[in-house]
XYZ file of C-alpha atoms in Angstrom:
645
model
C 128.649 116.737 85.182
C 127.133 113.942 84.368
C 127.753 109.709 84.909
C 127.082 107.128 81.827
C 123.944 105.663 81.964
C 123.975 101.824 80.745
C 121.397 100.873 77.585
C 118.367 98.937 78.449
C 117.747 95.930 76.310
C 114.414 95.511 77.240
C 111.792 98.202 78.596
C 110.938 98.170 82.217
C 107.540 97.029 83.640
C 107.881 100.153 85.669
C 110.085 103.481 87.095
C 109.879 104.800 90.028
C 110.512 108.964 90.133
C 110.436 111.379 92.594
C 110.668 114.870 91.954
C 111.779 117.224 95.165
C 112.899 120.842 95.858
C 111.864 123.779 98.341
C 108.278 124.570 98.999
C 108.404 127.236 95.898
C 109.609 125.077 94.045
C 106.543 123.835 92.267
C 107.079 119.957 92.580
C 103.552 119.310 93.314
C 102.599 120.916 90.547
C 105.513 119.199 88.419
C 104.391 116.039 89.687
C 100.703 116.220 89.195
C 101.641 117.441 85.287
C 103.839 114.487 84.800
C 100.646 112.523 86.493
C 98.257 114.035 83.524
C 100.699 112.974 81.149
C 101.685 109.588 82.241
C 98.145 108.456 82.327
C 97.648 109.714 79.123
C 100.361 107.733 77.603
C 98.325 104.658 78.854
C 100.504 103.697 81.949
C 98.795 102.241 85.499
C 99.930 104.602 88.139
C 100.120 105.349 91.940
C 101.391 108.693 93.535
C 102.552 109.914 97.112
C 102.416 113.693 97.624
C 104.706 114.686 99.851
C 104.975 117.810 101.678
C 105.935 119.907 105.022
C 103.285 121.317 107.667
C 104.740 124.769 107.593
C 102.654 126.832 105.439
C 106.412 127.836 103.605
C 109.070 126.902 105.097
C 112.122 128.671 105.485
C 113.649 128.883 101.833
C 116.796 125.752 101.080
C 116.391 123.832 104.516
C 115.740 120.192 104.940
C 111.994 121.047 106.837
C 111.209 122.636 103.700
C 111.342 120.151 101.309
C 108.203 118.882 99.068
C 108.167 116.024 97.178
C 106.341 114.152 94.940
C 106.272 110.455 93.911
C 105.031 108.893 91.065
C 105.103 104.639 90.120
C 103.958 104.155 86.608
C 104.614 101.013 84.623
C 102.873 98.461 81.964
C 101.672 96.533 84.848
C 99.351 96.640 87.656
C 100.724 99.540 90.037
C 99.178 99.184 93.705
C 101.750 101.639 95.649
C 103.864 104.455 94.727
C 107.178 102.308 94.864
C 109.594 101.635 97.596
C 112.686 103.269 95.862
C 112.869 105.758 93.445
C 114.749 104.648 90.455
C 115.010 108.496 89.294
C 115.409 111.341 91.913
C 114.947 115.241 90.705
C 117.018 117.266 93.158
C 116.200 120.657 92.394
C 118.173 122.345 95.475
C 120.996 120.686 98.454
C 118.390 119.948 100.852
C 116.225 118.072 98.233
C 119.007 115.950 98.027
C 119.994 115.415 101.681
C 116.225 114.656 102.408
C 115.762 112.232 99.601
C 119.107 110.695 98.290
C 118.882 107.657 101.076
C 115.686 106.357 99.138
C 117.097 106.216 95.992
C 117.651 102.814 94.766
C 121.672 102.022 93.672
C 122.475 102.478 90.599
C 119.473 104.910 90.370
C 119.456 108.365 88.657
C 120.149 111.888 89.981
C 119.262 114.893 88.436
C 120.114 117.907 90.009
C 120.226 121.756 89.481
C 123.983 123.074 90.488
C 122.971 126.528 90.224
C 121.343 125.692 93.274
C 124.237 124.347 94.938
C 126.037 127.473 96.594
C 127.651 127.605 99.355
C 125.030 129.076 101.303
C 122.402 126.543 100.455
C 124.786 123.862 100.782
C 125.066 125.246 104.765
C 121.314 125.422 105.759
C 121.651 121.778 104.170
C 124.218 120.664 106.515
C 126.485 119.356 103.720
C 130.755 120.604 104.774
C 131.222 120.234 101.101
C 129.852 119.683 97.892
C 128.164 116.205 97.401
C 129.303 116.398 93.461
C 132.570 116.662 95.071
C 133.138 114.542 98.245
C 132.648 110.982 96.737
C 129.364 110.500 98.761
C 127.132 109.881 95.449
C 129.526 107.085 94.182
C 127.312 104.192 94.293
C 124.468 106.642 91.956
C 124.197 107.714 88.615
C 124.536 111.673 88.619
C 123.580 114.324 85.741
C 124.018 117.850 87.408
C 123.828 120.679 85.529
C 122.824 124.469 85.983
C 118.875 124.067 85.871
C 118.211 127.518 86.750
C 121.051 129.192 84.233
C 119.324 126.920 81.030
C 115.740 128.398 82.331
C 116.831 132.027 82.758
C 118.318 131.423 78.680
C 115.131 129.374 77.643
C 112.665 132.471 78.702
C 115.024 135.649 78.370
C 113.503 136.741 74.722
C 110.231 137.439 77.144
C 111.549 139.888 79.604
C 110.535 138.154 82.969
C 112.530 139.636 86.444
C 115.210 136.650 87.619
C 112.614 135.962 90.491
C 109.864 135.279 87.460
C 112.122 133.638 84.966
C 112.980 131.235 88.080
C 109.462 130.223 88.588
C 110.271 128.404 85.366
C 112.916 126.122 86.626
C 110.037 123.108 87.296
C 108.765 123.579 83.923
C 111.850 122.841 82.237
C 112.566 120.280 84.622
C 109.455 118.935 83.659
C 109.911 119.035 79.544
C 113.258 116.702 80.660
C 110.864 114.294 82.159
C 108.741 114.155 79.359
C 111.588 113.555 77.287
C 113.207 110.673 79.461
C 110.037 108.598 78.954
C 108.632 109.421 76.042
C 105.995 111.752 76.582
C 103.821 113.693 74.431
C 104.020 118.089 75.208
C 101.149 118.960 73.980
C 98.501 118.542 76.657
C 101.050 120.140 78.798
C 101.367 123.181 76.581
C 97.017 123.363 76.269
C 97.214 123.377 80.061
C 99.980 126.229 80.354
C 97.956 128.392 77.891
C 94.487 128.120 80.061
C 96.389 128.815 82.835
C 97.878 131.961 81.746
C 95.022 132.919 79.772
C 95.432 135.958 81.066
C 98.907 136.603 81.031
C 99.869 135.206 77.533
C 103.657 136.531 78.416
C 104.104 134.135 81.690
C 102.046 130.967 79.304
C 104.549 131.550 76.729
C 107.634 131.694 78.995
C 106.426 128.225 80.686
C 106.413 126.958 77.228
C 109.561 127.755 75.832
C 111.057 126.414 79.565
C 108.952 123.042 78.930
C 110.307 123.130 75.159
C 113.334 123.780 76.703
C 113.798 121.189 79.084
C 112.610 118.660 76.618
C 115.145 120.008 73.882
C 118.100 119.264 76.623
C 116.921 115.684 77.033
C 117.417 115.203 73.035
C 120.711 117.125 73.173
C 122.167 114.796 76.355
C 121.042 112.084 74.163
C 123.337 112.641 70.991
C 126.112 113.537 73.278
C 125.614 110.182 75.129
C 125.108 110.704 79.139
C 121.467 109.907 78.890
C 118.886 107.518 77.108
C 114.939 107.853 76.909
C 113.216 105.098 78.154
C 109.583 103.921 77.119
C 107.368 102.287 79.135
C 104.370 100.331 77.367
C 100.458 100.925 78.227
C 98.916 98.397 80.553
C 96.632 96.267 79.053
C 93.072 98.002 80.281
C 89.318 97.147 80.007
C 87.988 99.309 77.562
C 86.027 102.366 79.279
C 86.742 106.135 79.926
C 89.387 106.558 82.263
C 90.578 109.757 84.371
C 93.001 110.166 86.725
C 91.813 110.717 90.316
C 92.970 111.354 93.746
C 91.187 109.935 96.809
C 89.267 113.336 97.736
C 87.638 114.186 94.534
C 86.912 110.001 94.701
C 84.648 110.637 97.496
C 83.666 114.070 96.678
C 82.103 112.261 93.797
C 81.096 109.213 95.311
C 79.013 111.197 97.566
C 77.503 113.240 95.483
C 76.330 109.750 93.335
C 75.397 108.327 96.914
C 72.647 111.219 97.164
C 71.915 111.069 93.641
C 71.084 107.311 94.160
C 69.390 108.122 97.351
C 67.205 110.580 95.433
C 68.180 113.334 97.893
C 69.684 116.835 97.667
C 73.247 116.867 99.972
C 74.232 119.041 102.373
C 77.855 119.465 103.061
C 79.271 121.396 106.660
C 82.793 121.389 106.549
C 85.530 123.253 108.227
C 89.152 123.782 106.899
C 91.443 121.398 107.936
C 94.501 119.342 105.942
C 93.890 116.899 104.662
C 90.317 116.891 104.359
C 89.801 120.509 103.037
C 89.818 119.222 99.240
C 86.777 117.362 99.809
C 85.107 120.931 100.296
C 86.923 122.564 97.669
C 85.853 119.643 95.508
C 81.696 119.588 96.758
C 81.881 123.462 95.583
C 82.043 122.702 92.108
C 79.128 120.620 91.796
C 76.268 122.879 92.828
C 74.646 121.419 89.481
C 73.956 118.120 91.538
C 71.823 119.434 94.327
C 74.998 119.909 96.355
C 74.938 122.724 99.268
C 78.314 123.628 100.517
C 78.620 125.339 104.005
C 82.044 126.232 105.366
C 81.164 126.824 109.100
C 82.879 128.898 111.580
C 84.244 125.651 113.419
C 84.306 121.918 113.703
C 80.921 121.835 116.058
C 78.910 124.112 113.856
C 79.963 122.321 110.573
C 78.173 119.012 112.143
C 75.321 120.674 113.927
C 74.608 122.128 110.473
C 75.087 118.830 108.760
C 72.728 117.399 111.278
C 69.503 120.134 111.147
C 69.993 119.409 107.123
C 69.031 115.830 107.789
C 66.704 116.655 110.006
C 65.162 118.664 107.409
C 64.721 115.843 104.986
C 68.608 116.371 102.715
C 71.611 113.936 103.302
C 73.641 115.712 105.831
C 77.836 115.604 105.398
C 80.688 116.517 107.351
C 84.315 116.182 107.101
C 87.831 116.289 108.806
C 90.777 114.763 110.285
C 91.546 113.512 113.812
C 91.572 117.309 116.122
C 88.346 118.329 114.320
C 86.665 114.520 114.691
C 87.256 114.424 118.269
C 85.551 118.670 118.150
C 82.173 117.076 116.477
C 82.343 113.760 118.780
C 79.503 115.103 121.411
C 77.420 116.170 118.305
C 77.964 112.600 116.647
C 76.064 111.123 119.796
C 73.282 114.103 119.316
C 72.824 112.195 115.477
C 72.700 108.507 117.385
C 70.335 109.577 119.536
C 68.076 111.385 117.435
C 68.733 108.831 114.693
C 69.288 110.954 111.491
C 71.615 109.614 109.006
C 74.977 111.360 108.413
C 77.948 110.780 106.663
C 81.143 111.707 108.431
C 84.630 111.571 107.068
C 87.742 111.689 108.600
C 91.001 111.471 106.436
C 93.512 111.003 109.457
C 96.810 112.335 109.401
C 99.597 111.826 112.293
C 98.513 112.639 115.805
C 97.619 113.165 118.554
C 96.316 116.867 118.497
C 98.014 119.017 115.982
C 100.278 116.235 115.934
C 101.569 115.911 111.577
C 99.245 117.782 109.426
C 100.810 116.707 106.239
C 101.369 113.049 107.124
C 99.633 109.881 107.316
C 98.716 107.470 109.777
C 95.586 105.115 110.631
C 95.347 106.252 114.155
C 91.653 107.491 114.560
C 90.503 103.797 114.605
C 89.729 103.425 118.006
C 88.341 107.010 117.737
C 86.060 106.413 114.666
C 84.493 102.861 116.349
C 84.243 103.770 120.513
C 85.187 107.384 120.322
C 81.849 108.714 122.163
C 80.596 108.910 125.180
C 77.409 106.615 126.617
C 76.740 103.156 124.361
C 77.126 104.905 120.749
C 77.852 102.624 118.113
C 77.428 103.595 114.480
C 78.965 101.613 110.924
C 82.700 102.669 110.500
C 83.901 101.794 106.787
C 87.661 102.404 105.237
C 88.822 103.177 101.826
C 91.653 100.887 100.768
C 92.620 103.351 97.238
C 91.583 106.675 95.911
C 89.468 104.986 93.631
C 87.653 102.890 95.851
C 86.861 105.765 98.400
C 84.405 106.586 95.239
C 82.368 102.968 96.102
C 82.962 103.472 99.804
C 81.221 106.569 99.954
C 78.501 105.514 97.785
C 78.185 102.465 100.707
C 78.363 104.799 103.304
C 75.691 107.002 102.103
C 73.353 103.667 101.793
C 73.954 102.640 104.988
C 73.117 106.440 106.398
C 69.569 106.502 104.919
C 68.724 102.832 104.996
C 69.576 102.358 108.897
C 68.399 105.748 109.952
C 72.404 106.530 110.748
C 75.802 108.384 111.252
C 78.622 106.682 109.167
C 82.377 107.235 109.727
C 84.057 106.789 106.458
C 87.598 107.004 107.069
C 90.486 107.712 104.642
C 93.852 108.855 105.167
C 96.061 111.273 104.171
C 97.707 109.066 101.533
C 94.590 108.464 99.588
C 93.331 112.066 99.710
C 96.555 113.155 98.244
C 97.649 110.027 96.459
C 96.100 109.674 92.481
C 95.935 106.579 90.309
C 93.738 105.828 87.323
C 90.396 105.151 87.533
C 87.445 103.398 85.443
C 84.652 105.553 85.192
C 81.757 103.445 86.189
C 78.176 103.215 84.234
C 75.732 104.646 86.346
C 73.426 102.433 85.713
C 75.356 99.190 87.206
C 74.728 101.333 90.807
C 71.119 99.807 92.773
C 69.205 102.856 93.517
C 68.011 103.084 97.220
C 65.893 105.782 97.202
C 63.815 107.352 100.456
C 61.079 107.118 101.511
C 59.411 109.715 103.770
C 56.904 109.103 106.548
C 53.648 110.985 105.358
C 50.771 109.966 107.025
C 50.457 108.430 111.159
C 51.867 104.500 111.130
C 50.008 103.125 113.985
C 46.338 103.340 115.516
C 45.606 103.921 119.088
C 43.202 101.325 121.181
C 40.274 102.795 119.866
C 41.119 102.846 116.667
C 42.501 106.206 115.363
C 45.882 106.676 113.783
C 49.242 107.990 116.078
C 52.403 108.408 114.942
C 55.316 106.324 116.670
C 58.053 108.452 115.319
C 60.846 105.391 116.795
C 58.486 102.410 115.272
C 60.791 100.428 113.869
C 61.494 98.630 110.521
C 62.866 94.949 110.253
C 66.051 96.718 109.820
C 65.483 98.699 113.059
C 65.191 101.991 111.732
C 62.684 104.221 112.881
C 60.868 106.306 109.828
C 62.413 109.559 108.562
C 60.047 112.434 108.937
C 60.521 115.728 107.412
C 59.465 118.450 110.045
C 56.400 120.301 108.880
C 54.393 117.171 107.459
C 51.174 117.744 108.710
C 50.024 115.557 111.279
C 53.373 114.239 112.199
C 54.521 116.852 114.968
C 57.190 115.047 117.040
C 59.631 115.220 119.740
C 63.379 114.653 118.487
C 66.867 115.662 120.358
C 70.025 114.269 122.965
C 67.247 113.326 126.014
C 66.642 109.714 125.774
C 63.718 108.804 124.202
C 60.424 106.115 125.036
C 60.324 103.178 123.083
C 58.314 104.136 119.594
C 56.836 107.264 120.885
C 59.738 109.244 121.547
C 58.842 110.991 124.376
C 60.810 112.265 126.859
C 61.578 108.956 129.659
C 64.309 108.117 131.689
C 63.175 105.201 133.510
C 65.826 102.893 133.625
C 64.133 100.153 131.545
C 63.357 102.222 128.767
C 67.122 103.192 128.597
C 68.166 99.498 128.372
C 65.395 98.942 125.845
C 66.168 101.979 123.631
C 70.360 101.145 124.628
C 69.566 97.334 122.932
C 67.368 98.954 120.149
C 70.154 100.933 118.931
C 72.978 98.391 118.764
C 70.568 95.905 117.600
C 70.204 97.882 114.475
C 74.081 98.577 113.578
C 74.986 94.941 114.715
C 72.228 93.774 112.115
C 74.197 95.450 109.390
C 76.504 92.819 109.602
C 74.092 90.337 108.083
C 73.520 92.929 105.437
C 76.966 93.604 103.540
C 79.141 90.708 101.619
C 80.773 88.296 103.353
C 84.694 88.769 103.669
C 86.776 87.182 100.911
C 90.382 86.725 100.105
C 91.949 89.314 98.073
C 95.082 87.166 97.647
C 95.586 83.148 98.095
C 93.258 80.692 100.002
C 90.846 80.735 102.776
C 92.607 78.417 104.635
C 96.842 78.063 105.657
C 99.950 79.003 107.565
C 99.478 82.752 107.092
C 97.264 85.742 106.142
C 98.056 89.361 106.420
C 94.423 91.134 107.097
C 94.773 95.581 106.705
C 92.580 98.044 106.524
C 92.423 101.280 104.497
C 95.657 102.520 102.666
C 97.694 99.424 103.475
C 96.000 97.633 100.553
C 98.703 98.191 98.107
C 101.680 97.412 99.671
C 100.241 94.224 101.480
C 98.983 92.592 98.220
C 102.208 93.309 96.663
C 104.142 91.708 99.369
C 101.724 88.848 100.139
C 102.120 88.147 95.972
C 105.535 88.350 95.958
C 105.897 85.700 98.833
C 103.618 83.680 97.269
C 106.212 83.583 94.332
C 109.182 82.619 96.806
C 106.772 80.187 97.912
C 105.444 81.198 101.255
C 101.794 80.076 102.150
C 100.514 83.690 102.619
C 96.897 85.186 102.203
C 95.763 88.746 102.040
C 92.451 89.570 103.607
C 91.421 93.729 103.615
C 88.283 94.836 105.344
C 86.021 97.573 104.382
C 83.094 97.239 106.488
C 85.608 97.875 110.075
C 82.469 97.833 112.383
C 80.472 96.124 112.165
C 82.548 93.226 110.683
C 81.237 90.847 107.989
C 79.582 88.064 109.774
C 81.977 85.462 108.596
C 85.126 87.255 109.481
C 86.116 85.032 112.335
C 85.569 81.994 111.008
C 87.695 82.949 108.215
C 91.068 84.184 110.342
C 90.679 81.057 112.101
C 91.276 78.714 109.377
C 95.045 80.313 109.367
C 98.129 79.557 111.865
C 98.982 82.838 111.835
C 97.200 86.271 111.303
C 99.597 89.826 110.819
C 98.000 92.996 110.659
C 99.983 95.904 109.124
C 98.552 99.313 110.245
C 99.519 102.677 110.535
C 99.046 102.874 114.432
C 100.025 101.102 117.627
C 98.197 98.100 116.821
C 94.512 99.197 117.158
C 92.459 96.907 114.422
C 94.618 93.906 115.968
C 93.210 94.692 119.198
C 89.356 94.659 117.724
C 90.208 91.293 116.160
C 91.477 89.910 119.297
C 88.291 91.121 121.549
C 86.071 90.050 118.550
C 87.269 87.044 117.708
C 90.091 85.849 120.238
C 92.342 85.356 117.543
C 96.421 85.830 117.875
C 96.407 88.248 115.401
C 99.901 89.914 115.807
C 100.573 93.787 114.668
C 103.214 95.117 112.355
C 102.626 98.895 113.513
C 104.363 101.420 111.491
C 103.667 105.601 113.045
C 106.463 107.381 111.070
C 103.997 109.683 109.048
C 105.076 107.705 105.776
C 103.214 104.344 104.037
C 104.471 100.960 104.571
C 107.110 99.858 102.128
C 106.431 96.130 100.287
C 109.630 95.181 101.589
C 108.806 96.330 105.550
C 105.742 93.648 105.127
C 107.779 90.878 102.937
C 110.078 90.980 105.775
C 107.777 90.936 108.631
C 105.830 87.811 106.849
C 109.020 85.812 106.610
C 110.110 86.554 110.217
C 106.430 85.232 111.226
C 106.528 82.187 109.211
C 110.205 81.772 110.659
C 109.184 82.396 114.137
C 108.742 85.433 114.650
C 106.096 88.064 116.656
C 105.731 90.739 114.633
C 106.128 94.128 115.981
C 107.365 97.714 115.011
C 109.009 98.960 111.489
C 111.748 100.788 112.328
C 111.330 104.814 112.096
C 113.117 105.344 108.495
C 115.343 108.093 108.358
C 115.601 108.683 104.156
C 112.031 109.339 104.479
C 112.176 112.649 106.769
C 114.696 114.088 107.743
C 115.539 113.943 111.672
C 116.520 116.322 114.013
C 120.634 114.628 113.808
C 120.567 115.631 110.283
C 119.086 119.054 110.764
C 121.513 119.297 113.845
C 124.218 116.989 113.199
């Protein structure tokens, strides 16, 4: 079955796909292979994982679905697109889930040997959708996926379970077809694979080979045309694709490099932050010691007694397993030691959505401790930035004598897009320095140590234990001023209370000032985000700026302390929006900081913003409006009236 699609006279700038079926399906895998190949063909690109919580879900129903989004095109791509323009439907609830995203006009392809009756029940559809008239206003090429597979790898004598584990495969040699997409890298991948099993490398093959043959065959026969989609112009460099966890898993390990330091990682598993562990494991070759502790606690304890000992300590996790270390974060304040800590939130609270993104651990990640406990909190606005932000974060650890929160979501872990690989050598060293030998003299003139004497930064001197001479007291009880012994008195408190917010609140003067990502420093709106909202806000603050709205984007890296000319900045605009993944928690800073009427655009679904969600909320403002809440939408998870209808 199949609906005529209309010639293009001109390429598109970009396509929008989104491949989806059950759990087993292998569309993460499909997707991240069409990834590889569309960034080989040259094309900018942004992706959006998509998954369920459940570890596998029951088999054909709508909480089981996986997806996987890719925007590629022959210009700059910022966000993984708000509509697909091509939807892969490789079983009924695929469809169901992900039909109501799909632009009109756009293109389904779906597998009908997937469409039983059976399947179509734990979907929830009475009848066939190829059948009812409800895919009208789409373009529709269904066909029997899994019969062309079984034929494509029957000469190699797989079980029907095997031979189905083929299905994405072919699936994705039609992809490669539809825009023009070289095989062969796929093919070198199947075979190291399935080194070992040269039967299951050669069945994937002749499925891929298959797939791709079909595309050809639909062509001549007329219900389908390949589409090519030009190479964005690009700096010359070497370029790789990379998602936002192996971004930082390499950013820190350059951050220690450039620190001169060996790194220490204590991690725990938890999604989405595990792949930063799975990532630090493979580069032992860097100085890199990987520790998966027992739980959250021990995993930044151990972090912790590895800076002590003179190595830049690491953690990681999302929002349960931040909150676990948060007692242990104050132990690093207090003692001083510099630590990196990242937290790639995810929906909450507690277990909350594992596989879903949100910015909600702001308010966490900047007061989230008990006592007076500040410490530098810095966001990651793409995968590849987390690589610079990390390499920041581990400056501001050693330099200040610090815990950093670096926080990421679970968009960029997941997400991928290209990225430059930098020279090395354009990266400022900042390497350590040890304390070696006593650093002040007593009355009568001998040297003491003052293990807290501080610097004009106000960091006190890192001292590796065992340096002779230089035996000192270090731990949660509150420490004298510059000796560090043990003192409660309430003046020393307040003196030691000032002496460590004195030192974060002087990093302020020590990063860039803010700019303007987007328009002028100065007019009737700007649109200020954090983190993962990057993309989508500069898209929609560009496109307004077309239609001729006075808008201005403004993103912030360094979230606490903020750049030192921050408020002076929002102030020379009427009106300041502030998309976020939350209930409105970085507007809230920005009003106590600044006493600004900076008005939210909050957004808690578990999915991104869409462009049009913040082209729509900038009008309204400009037109009067207060801002407020996107509405929850339903074509991107299904709801309990669809599961239950």
């Amino acid at each position: 079955m199949a609906t005529q699609l209309q010639p293009q006279d001109t390429a598109p700038e970009a396509v929008v796909v989104r491949f989806a079926g059950d759990s087993g399906d292998g569309m993460q895998l499909t997707g991240g292979q069409f990834t590889l190949s569309t960034a080989l063909a040259g094309n900018d690109l942004a992706t959006f994982p998509d998954f369920p919580a459940e570890i596998r879900a029951p088999q054909g129903t709508l909480f089981g679905v996986s997806a996987f989004q890719i925007n590629f095109g022959s210009t700059d791509i910022e966000t993984a697109g708000d509509a697909p323009d091509v939807l892969v439907a490789m079983n009924p609830a695929a469809l169901k889930t992900n039909v109501g995203a799909l632009r009109p006009g756009g293109l389904i392809i779906a597998d009908t040997g997937e469409f039983t009756r059976r399947n179509l029940d734990k979907a929830k559809y009475a009848a066939s959708p190829f059948e009812d008239g409800s895919l009208e206003k789409w373009q529709v090429l269904a066909f029997d996926i899994s019969a062309l597979t079984l034929e494509a790898v029957k000469p190699f004598g797989l079980g029907n379970k095997e031979a189905l584990r083929c299905k994405n495969m072919w699936t994705l040699g039609l992809a490669l077809w539809m825009f023009d997409r070289d095989r062969a890298p796929l093919v070198a991948w199947l075979n190291q694979k399935f080194a070992k099993n040269p039967v299951l490398a050669d069945a994937n093959v002749a499925a891929l080979n298959a797939g791709h043959a079909y595309g050809e065959t639909a062509e001549l026969a007329g219900p389908l045309r390949q589409v090519h989609v030009a190479p964005v112009e690009s700096e010359p460099g070497l370029y790789r694709t990379v998602t936002g966890a192996e971004a930082i898993s390499l950013g820190l390990v350059a951050g220690a490099q450039l620190a001169e330091l060996p790194m220490f990682f204590g991690g725990y598993p938890i999604t989405p932050a595990s792949a930063i562990l799975h990532h630090l494991a493979r580069l032992k070759e860097f100085g890199v010691t990987t520790f998966q502790a027992e739980d959250e606690i021990a995993a930044i304890c151990s972090a912790i007694g590895a800076s002590y000992a003179g190595q830049l300590g690491v953690t990681s996790s999302s929002g349960p397993g931040i909150a676990l270390k948060g007692e242990a974060m104050g132990l690093a304040i207090m003692t001083e030691l510099p630590l990196v800590i990242v937290n790639s939130q995810r929906g909450g609270p507690s277990t909350g959505l594992p596989t879903k993104t949100e910015q909600s651990d702001l308010y966490q990640a900047v007061y989230g401790r008990n006592g007076d406990a500040p410490m530098p909190v810095l966001a990651a606005r793409s995968p590849a930035d987390a690589f610079d932000v990390a390499i920041e974060a581990c400056r501001l650890a050693v330099q200040y004598m610090t815990p950093v929160i670096l926080l990421t979501d679970g968009y960029i872990a997941n997400a991928a897009e290209p990225w430059k690989v930098p020279d090395p050598a354009s990266y400022t060293p900042f390497p350590v320095t040890f304390l070696e030998e006593k650093n002040a003299a007593n009355p009568d003139g001998t040297a003491t140590l003052l293990p807290f004497k501080r610097d004009e930064k106000g960091a006190r001197p890192w001292i590796k234990p065992g340096t002779p001479g230089l035996m000192h007291r270090i731990g949660g009880i509150e420490k004298a001023v510059d000796t560090g012994h043990i003192d409660y008195s309430p003046g020393n408190h307040q003196a030691m209370t000032d002496a460590r917010k004195a030192k974060i609140d002087g990093i302020a003067g020590a990063i860039p000032d803010q700019d303007v990502c987007l328009g002028a420093p100065g007019g009737k709106l700007v649109v200020v985000g954090w983190g993962s909202t990057f993309g989508p806000i500069h898209q929609a603050v560009r496109r307004m700026r077309k239609r001729g709205f006075d808008a201005s984007h403004v993103h912030v890296r360094h979230v606490w302390p903020l750049p030192k000319n921050l408020g002076e900045l929002l102030k020379g605009y009427d009106h300041v929006l502030v998309p976020e993944m939350n209930t409105g928690q970085f507007k809230t800073v920005l009003r106590d900081q600044y006493l600004v009427d900076a008005r939210p655009l909050t957004k808690t679904s578990g999915q991104p913003f869409t462009i049009s969600e913040i082209e729509d909320a900038i009008a309204e403002l400009l037109g009067g409006g207060s801002g407020g809440e996107v509405d929850a939408d339903t074509t991107q998870l299904p709801s309990i009236e669809a599961v239950n209808p």
